[in-house]
Amino acid sequence: MSELSSLSKRSVHILKNDQQALNAAYQVADEALVNRNIRDQQRILPYEAIEHLSQKGLGGIRIPKRYGGAFVSNKTLAQVFRILSKADSNVGQIPQNQISLLNLIDLMGNEEQKKRVFGEILAGKRLANGGPERQSKDSKTVHTTLIQNGEVWVLNGEKFYSTGSIFADWLAIKALHPEGHVVLVLVNRFTNGIEIEDDWNGFGQRTTASGTIKLNQVHIDPALIFDERLLTQAPNYRGAYSQLMQVAIDVGIAEAAFTDLISAVKKARPVIDANVEKACLEHFTIQETGKLQVLLDAAIALLDDAAEYLDELDSQFEVTDAQAARASILVAEAKVYANDAALTISEKLLELGGSRASLSQHNLDQHWRNARVHTLHDPVRWKIHAIGNYYLNGVFPARHAWI
């Protein structure tokens, strides 16, 4: 029995279409919302919500149909992540890496590898990333090594920002191959020599388990090594695809903040000088709320537009450099608005909700904290630069996972 198949089987529903995926997302979101505030305040990891997500089949919604997956549209994928993130952005962020990694495996893997991995994911296995390293000069630099001793392959190194690793059955580890290039290696997370520490202590996205993975002489299956050089052999839109889900998470945070803003304002007392009975009747508050709704609508519209363009590319046998660049730019534009919507609405929630909104029992500050931490991923100042350079000078954005 392989190391991947040795893990206990989950009872998993196999989703067949987009509507089933959306229904499943709403069901998981309903559960995730129930104890969200307690989990955030006490740093309790969302084990039940993530297990429910797996059982509902959401972990494999973009696996191609020929391997048994639903291969939902990118627009549906974005909506699923909006739904999850509106309920709890931690629950939204945790599976994002799995969906992105499965796309990489589809691009890099051979038929045997894809059948094996996709089949296990559809059976309910979970996959988490082990890519970034804490002390490297940038997010692409890798010091973790893969060493071959005869027929034995061994991993050594340390990873950080390993979102969802505690919930995972497998870890996807980026490492330096003995020949000097970077590879992605899948490994059973319970293999001897693997230590996972839940030492993530950011003030937002507190329960994503984005901590440390330590790898000490970890034996791996060489059949699960993927050569990342294959990603550069032909144009692809893996960066736009990965970023689409990041945008959806930010939009979900903005939607959650706006919902709480409406509720908070309706409970708030008006400013004395407004001469109205309720805060929701104050002219300036009405105006600010209208502006925020427009900002949120714009973010959603740009997200949908970008997703629809990716759906167009999905229908093609291959894409051009120009199309891949266009995909990244459209997603970057959506990211700029989603960033602003999440941060602005979550801050305005506290302003317009008044002093009562600051009481810790309401935990309304979680939206701003989550927005601020999550939007630090792939900062929009570089998105704006890429957008301007594209339209002004015809320069295509760099091709990697962060644009």
Coordinates of C-alpha atoms in Angstrom, one line a residue:
M1 CA 0.0 0.0 0.0
S2 CA 1.4 3.4 -0.9
E3 CA 2.1 6.1 1.7
L4 CA -0.7 8.2 0.2
S5 CA -3.3 5.4 0.3
S6 CA -2.4 4.3 3.8
L7 CA -4.3 7.2 5.4
S8 CA -7.8 6.5 6.6
K9 CA -10.6 7.1 4.1
R10 CA -13.1 9.9 4.6
S11 CA -16.7 9.7 3.6
V12 CA -16.6 12.2 0.7
H13 CA -19.3 13.4 -1.6
I14 CA -18.2 13.7 -5.2
L15 CA -19.4 16.9 -6.6
K16 CA -20.6 16.8 -10.2
N17 CA -21.3 20.4 -11.2
D18 CA -21.1 24.1 -10.3
Q19 CA -24.4 24.3 -8.5
Q20 CA -23.5 21.4 -6.2
A21 CA -20.2 23.1 -5.4
L22 CA -22.0 26.4 -4.5
N23 CA -24.5 24.5 -2.3
A24 CA -21.7 22.7 -0.5
A25 CA -19.9 26.0 0.1
Y26 CA -23.0 27.5 1.7
Q27 CA -23.3 24.5 3.9
V28 CA -19.7 24.7 5.1
A29 CA -20.0 28.4 5.5
D30 CA -23.0 28.1 7.8
E31 CA -21.1 25.8 10.1
A32 CA -17.9 27.9 9.9
L33 CA -19.8 31.0 11.0
V34 CA -21.2 29.6 14.2
N35 CA -18.1 29.7 16.3
R36 CA -16.0 32.0 14.2
N37 CA -15.6 34.7 16.9
I38 CA -14.6 32.3 19.6
R39 CA -12.0 30.6 17.3
D40 CA -10.6 34.0 16.4
Q41 CA -10.4 35.3 19.9
Q42 CA -9.0 32.1 21.4
R43 CA -6.9 30.9 18.4
I44 CA -8.9 27.7 18.2
L45 CA -8.2 26.0 14.9
P46 CA -11.2 25.2 12.6
Y47 CA -10.8 21.4 12.5
E48 CA -14.5 20.7 12.2
A49 CA -15.1 23.2 9.4
I50 CA -12.1 21.9 7.4
E51 CA -13.2 18.3 7.8
H52 CA -16.7 19.3 6.7
L53 CA -15.2 21.0 3.7
S54 CA -13.4 17.8 2.7
Q55 CA -16.5 15.7 3.2
K56 CA -18.5 17.9 1.0
G57 CA -16.0 17.4 -1.8
L58 CA -14.9 21.0 -2.1
G59 CA -11.2 20.1 -2.1
G60 CA -11.4 18.7 -5.6
I61 CA -13.8 21.0 -7.4
R62 CA -11.3 22.0 -10.0
I63 CA -10.0 18.6 -10.8
P64 CA -10.6 17.9 -14.5
K65 CA -13.7 15.8 -15.4
R66 CA -11.6 13.1 -17.1
Y67 CA -10.1 12.3 -13.6
G68 CA -13.5 12.4 -11.9
G69 CA -13.7 16.0 -10.8
A70 CA -16.4 18.6 -11.3
F71 CA -13.9 21.1 -12.9
V72 CA -16.2 24.0 -12.0
S73 CA -15.8 27.3 -13.7
N74 CA -13.4 29.9 -12.4
K75 CA -16.3 32.1 -11.8
T76 CA -17.9 29.5 -9.5
L77 CA -14.5 28.8 -7.9
A78 CA -14.2 32.5 -7.0
Q79 CA -17.8 32.5 -5.6
V80 CA -17.0 29.5 -3.5
F81 CA -14.1 31.3 -1.9
R82 CA -16.2 34.4 -1.4
I83 CA -18.8 32.3 0.4
L84 CA -16.3 30.6 2.6
S85 CA -14.4 33.8 3.4
K86 CA -17.5 35.8 4.2
A87 CA -18.2 33.2 6.9
D88 CA -14.6 32.9 8.1
S89 CA -11.7 34.1 6.0
N90 CA -9.4 31.6 7.8
V91 CA -11.5 28.7 6.4
G92 CA -11.4 30.4 3.0
Q93 CA -7.6 30.7 3.0
I94 CA -6.8 27.2 4.2
P95 CA -7.9 25.3 1.0
Q96 CA -6.7 28.0 -1.4
N97 CA -3.2 26.4 -1.6
Q98 CA -4.6 23.0 -2.2
I99 CA -6.6 24.2 -5.2
S100 CA -3.6 26.1 -6.6
L101 CA -1.2 23.1 -6.1
L102 CA -3.6 20.8 -7.9
N103 CA -3.4 23.1 -10.8
L104 CA 0.4 23.0 -10.8
I105 CA 0.2 19.2 -10.7
D106 CA -2.1 19.3 -13.7
L107 CA 0.5 21.4 -15.5
M108 CA 3.6 19.4 -14.4
G109 CA 2.5 15.9 -13.8
N110 CA 2.4 12.9 -16.0
E111 CA -0.7 10.8 -16.4
E112 CA 0.2 8.3 -13.7
Q113 CA 1.0 11.1 -11.2
K114 CA -2.2 13.0 -12.0
K115 CA -4.4 9.9 -11.7
R116 CA -2.8 9.0 -8.4
V117 CA -3.0 12.4 -6.8
F118 CA -6.4 13.5 -8.1
G119 CA -7.9 10.2 -7.1
E120 CA -6.7 10.6 -3.6
I121 CA -7.9 14.2 -3.3
L122 CA -11.4 13.1 -4.6
A123 CA -11.3 10.5 -1.8
G124 CA -10.9 13.3 0.7
K125 CA -7.2 13.7 1.2
R126 CA -6.0 17.3 2.0
L127 CA -2.9 19.0 0.7
A128 CA -1.0 21.9 2.2
N129 CA 1.9 24.0 1.0
G130 CA 5.5 24.0 2.2
G131 CA 6.9 26.5 -0.2
P132 CA 8.1 29.8 1.4
E133 CA 11.0 30.0 3.8
R134 CA 11.4 32.5 6.6
Q135 CA 15.0 33.5 6.3
S136 CA 15.3 33.6 2.5
K137 CA 16.0 36.8 0.5
D138 CA 12.6 36.6 -1.3
S139 CA 9.6 34.2 -1.6
K140 CA 11.1 32.3 -4.5
T141 CA 14.4 31.5 -2.9
V142 CA 14.6 27.9 -1.7
H143 CA 17.2 26.4 0.7
T144 CA 15.4 23.1 1.5
T145 CA 17.3 20.3 -0.2
L146 CA 16.3 17.0 -1.9
I147 CA 19.2 14.5 -1.7
Q148 CA 19.5 11.1 -3.4
N149 CA 21.3 8.3 -1.7
G150 CA 21.1 5.3 -4.0
E151 CA 17.4 4.6 -4.4
V152 CA 16.5 6.7 -1.3
W153 CA 15.5 10.3 -1.6
V154 CA 15.6 12.6 1.4
L155 CA 14.3 16.0 2.3
N156 CA 15.9 18.4 4.7
G157 CA 15.0 22.0 5.5
E158 CA 12.5 24.3 7.2
K159 CA 9.4 26.1 5.9
F160 CA 7.2 28.9 7.2
Y161 CA 3.9 30.4 6.2
S162 CA 2.8 26.7 5.7
T163 CA -0.9 27.5 5.7
G164 CA -3.2 24.6 6.6
S165 CA -0.3 22.1 7.2
I166 CA -1.8 20.9 10.5
F167 CA -5.0 19.9 8.7
A168 CA -3.2 18.2 5.8
D169 CA -2.7 14.6 4.8
W170 CA 0.1 15.6 2.4
L171 CA 2.6 18.4 2.3
A172 CA 3.8 19.9 -1.0
I173 CA 7.4 20.9 -0.4
K174 CA 9.5 23.0 -2.7
A175 CA 13.1 21.9 -2.6
L176 CA 16.4 22.1 -4.5
H177 CA 17.0 19.0 -6.7
P178 CA 20.6 17.6 -6.7
E179 CA 20.9 18.9 -10.2
G180 CA 20.2 22.5 -9.0
H181 CA 16.6 23.2 -10.1
V182 CA 13.5 23.5 -8.0
V183 CA 11.1 20.7 -7.6
L184 CA 7.8 20.2 -5.9
V185 CA 7.6 17.1 -3.7
L186 CA 4.5 15.5 -2.2
V187 CA 5.0 13.7 1.1
N188 CA 2.8 12.1 3.7
R189 CA 2.8 14.6 6.5
F190 CA 3.0 11.8 9.1
T191 CA 6.3 10.6 7.7
N192 CA 9.2 10.3 10.2
G193 CA 11.3 13.4 10.4
I194 CA 8.4 15.9 9.8
E195 CA 7.6 18.3 12.6
I196 CA 4.8 20.8 12.3
E197 CA 4.5 23.7 14.7
D198 CA 1.4 25.9 15.0
D199 CA 3.6 29.0 15.7
W200 CA 1.8 31.5 13.5
N201 CA 1.0 34.5 15.7
G202 CA -0.2 37.1 13.2
F203 CA -2.8 39.5 14.6
G204 CA -5.1 38.5 11.7
Q205 CA -6.0 35.2 10.0
R206 CA -5.2 33.8 13.3
T207 CA -6.4 30.2 12.8
T208 CA -4.9 29.4 9.4
A209 CA -2.2 27.3 11.0
S210 CA 0.4 29.1 8.8
G211 CA 3.3 28.0 10.9
T212 CA 6.5 26.1 10.6
I213 CA 7.4 22.7 9.0
K214 CA 10.7 21.1 9.9
L215 CA 12.1 18.4 7.7
N216 CA 14.8 16.2 9.1
Q217 CA 16.0 13.3 6.9
V218 CA 12.5 12.8 5.5
H219 CA 12.2 9.9 3.1
I220 CA 10.0 10.6 0.1
D221 CA 8.5 8.7 -2.8
P222 CA 10.4 9.6 -6.0
A223 CA 7.3 9.0 -8.0
L224 CA 5.9 12.2 -6.4
I225 CA 8.6 14.6 -7.5
F226 CA 7.4 17.3 -9.9
D227 CA 9.9 19.3 -12.0
E228 CA 9.0 23.0 -11.8
R229 CA 11.0 23.8 -15.0
L230 CA 8.0 22.4 -16.9
L231 CA 6.0 25.5 -15.8
T232 CA 8.1 27.7 -18.0
Q233 CA 8.0 25.7 -21.2
A234 CA 4.8 27.1 -22.4
P235 CA 2.6 30.1 -21.6
N236 CA 0.2 29.5 -18.7
Y237 CA -1.9 31.6 -16.4
R238 CA -1.1 29.8 -13.1
G239 CA -0.3 33.1 -11.4
A240 CA -3.7 34.6 -12.4
Y241 CA -5.4 31.4 -11.3
S242 CA -3.8 31.4 -7.9
Q243 CA -4.4 35.1 -7.4
L244 CA -8.0 34.8 -8.4
M245 CA -8.7 32.9 -5.2
Q246 CA -6.7 35.5 -3.1
V247 CA -8.9 38.2 -4.6
A248 CA -12.0 36.2 -3.7
I249 CA -10.8 35.9 -0.1
D250 CA -10.4 39.7 0.2
V251 CA -13.9 40.2 -1.4
G252 CA -15.4 37.8 1.1
I253 CA -13.8 39.7 4.0
A254 CA -15.2 42.9 2.5
E255 CA -18.7 41.3 2.2
A256 CA -18.6 40.1 5.9
A257 CA -17.5 43.6 7.0
F258 CA -20.3 45.3 5.1
T259 CA -22.9 43.0 6.5
D260 CA -21.7 43.7 10.0
L261 CA -21.5 47.5 9.2
I262 CA -25.2 47.5 8.2
S263 CA -26.1 45.8 11.4
A264 CA -23.9 47.9 13.6
V265 CA -25.1 51.2 12.2
K266 CA -28.7 50.2 12.8
K267 CA -27.9 49.7 16.4
A268 CA -25.7 52.8 16.8
R269 CA -26.8 56.0 18.4
P270 CA -26.9 59.1 16.2
V271 CA -24.5 62.1 16.6
I272 CA -26.3 64.8 18.6
D273 CA -25.9 67.4 15.9
A274 CA -27.5 65.2 13.2
N275 CA -30.9 65.8 14.8
V276 CA -32.2 62.4 13.7
E277 CA -33.6 59.5 15.8
K278 CA -31.3 56.8 14.4
A279 CA -27.7 56.7 13.2
C280 CA -28.9 55.0 10.0
L281 CA -30.7 58.3 9.2
E282 CA -27.6 60.5 9.5
H283 CA -26.8 62.1 6.1
F284 CA -23.1 61.5 6.2
T285 CA -23.5 57.9 7.3
I286 CA -26.0 57.3 4.5
Q287 CA -23.5 58.8 2.0
E288 CA -20.5 56.8 3.3
T289 CA -22.6 53.6 3.2
G290 CA -23.5 54.2 -0.4
K291 CA -19.9 54.8 -1.3
L292 CA -18.9 51.5 0.4
Q293 CA -21.6 49.6 -1.5
V294 CA -20.3 50.9 -4.8
L295 CA -16.7 50.0 -3.9
L296 CA -17.8 46.5 -3.0
D297 CA -19.9 46.1 -6.1
A298 CA -16.9 47.2 -8.2
A299 CA -14.6 44.7 -6.5
I300 CA -17.1 41.9 -7.2
A301 CA -17.6 42.9 -10.8
L302 CA -13.9 43.0 -11.5
L303 CA -13.5 39.6 -9.8
D304 CA -16.2 38.1 -12.0
D305 CA -14.8 39.7 -15.2
A306 CA -11.4 38.2 -14.4
A307 CA -12.8 34.8 -13.7
E308 CA -14.8 34.9 -16.9
Y309 CA -11.7 35.6 -18.9
L310 CA -9.9 32.6 -17.3
D311 CA -12.9 30.5 -18.2
E312 CA -12.4 31.6 -21.8
L313 CA -8.8 30.5 -21.6
D314 CA -9.8 27.2 -20.1
S315 CA -11.7 26.4 -23.2
Q316 CA -8.6 26.7 -25.4
F317 CA -6.0 24.0 -26.1
E318 CA -3.2 26.4 -25.5
V319 CA -2.7 30.1 -24.7
T320 CA -0.4 32.8 -25.9
D321 CA 1.9 35.0 -23.9
A322 CA -0.4 37.9 -24.6
Q323 CA -3.4 36.0 -23.2
A324 CA -1.5 34.9 -20.1
A325 CA -0.5 38.5 -19.5
R326 CA -4.0 39.7 -20.0
A327 CA -5.2 37.2 -17.4
S328 CA -2.7 38.4 -14.9
I329 CA -3.7 42.1 -15.5
L330 CA -7.4 41.5 -15.1
V331 CA -6.9 39.6 -11.9
A332 CA -4.5 42.3 -10.7
E333 CA -7.1 45.0 -11.4
A334 CA -9.6 43.0 -9.3
K335 CA -7.0 42.6 -6.6
V336 CA -6.6 46.4 -6.3
Y337 CA -10.3 46.9 -5.7
A338 CA -10.7 43.9 -3.4
N339 CA -7.8 45.2 -1.3
D340 CA -9.4 48.6 -1.0
A341 CA -12.8 47.2 -0.3
A342 CA -11.7 44.8 2.4
L343 CA -9.6 47.4 4.2
T344 CA -11.9 50.4 3.8
I345 CA -15.1 48.7 4.7
S346 CA -13.7 46.9 7.7
E347 CA -12.3 50.3 9.0
K348 CA -15.5 52.2 8.3
L349 CA -17.4 49.5 10.1
L350 CA -15.8 50.6 13.3
E351 CA -16.1 54.3 12.6
L352 CA -19.8 54.3 11.6
G353 CA -20.7 51.7 14.2
G354 CA -19.6 54.0 16.9
S355 CA -18.1 53.2 20.3
R356 CA -20.3 50.2 20.8
A357 CA -18.6 48.6 17.7
S358 CA -15.3 48.6 19.5
L359 CA -16.5 46.3 22.4
S360 CA -14.4 43.1 22.3
Q361 CA -17.5 40.9 22.7
H362 CA -18.6 41.8 19.2
N363 CA -15.2 41.1 17.7
L364 CA -15.8 43.4 14.8
D365 CA -12.2 44.3 14.6
Q366 CA -11.5 40.8 13.2
H367 CA -12.5 41.9 9.7
W368 CA -9.9 44.7 9.6
R369 CA -7.2 42.5 11.2
N370 CA -7.9 39.7 8.7
A371 CA -8.0 42.1 5.8
R372 CA -4.8 43.8 6.8
V373 CA -2.9 40.5 7.2
H374 CA -4.3 38.8 4.1
T375 CA -3.8 41.8 1.8
L376 CA -0.1 41.7 2.7
H377 CA 0.1 38.7 0.3
D378 CA 1.2 40.0 -3.0
P379 CA 1.0 43.8 -2.2
V380 CA -1.1 45.9 -4.5
R381 CA 1.6 48.6 -5.0
W382 CA 3.2 46.1 -7.4
K383 CA -0.1 45.2 -9.0
I384 CA -0.7 48.8 -9.8
H385 CA 2.8 49.1 -11.2
A386 CA 2.3 46.0 -13.4
I387 CA -1.1 47.4 -14.6
G388 CA 0.4 50.8 -15.5
N389 CA 3.4 49.3 -17.3
Y390 CA 1.1 47.0 -19.2
Y391 CA -1.2 49.7 -20.6
L392 CA 1.4 52.4 -20.9
N393 CA 4.4 50.5 -22.2
G394 CA 3.0 47.2 -23.4
V395 CA 5.1 45.3 -20.9
F396 CA 3.8 41.9 -19.9
P397 CA 3.9 41.1 -16.1
A398 CA 6.3 38.6 -14.8
R399 CA 5.1 35.0 -15.0
H400 CA 5.0 33.5 -11.5
A401 CA 2.5 32.6 -8.8
W402 CA 2.3 36.2 -7.3
I403 CA 0.9 38.1 -10.3

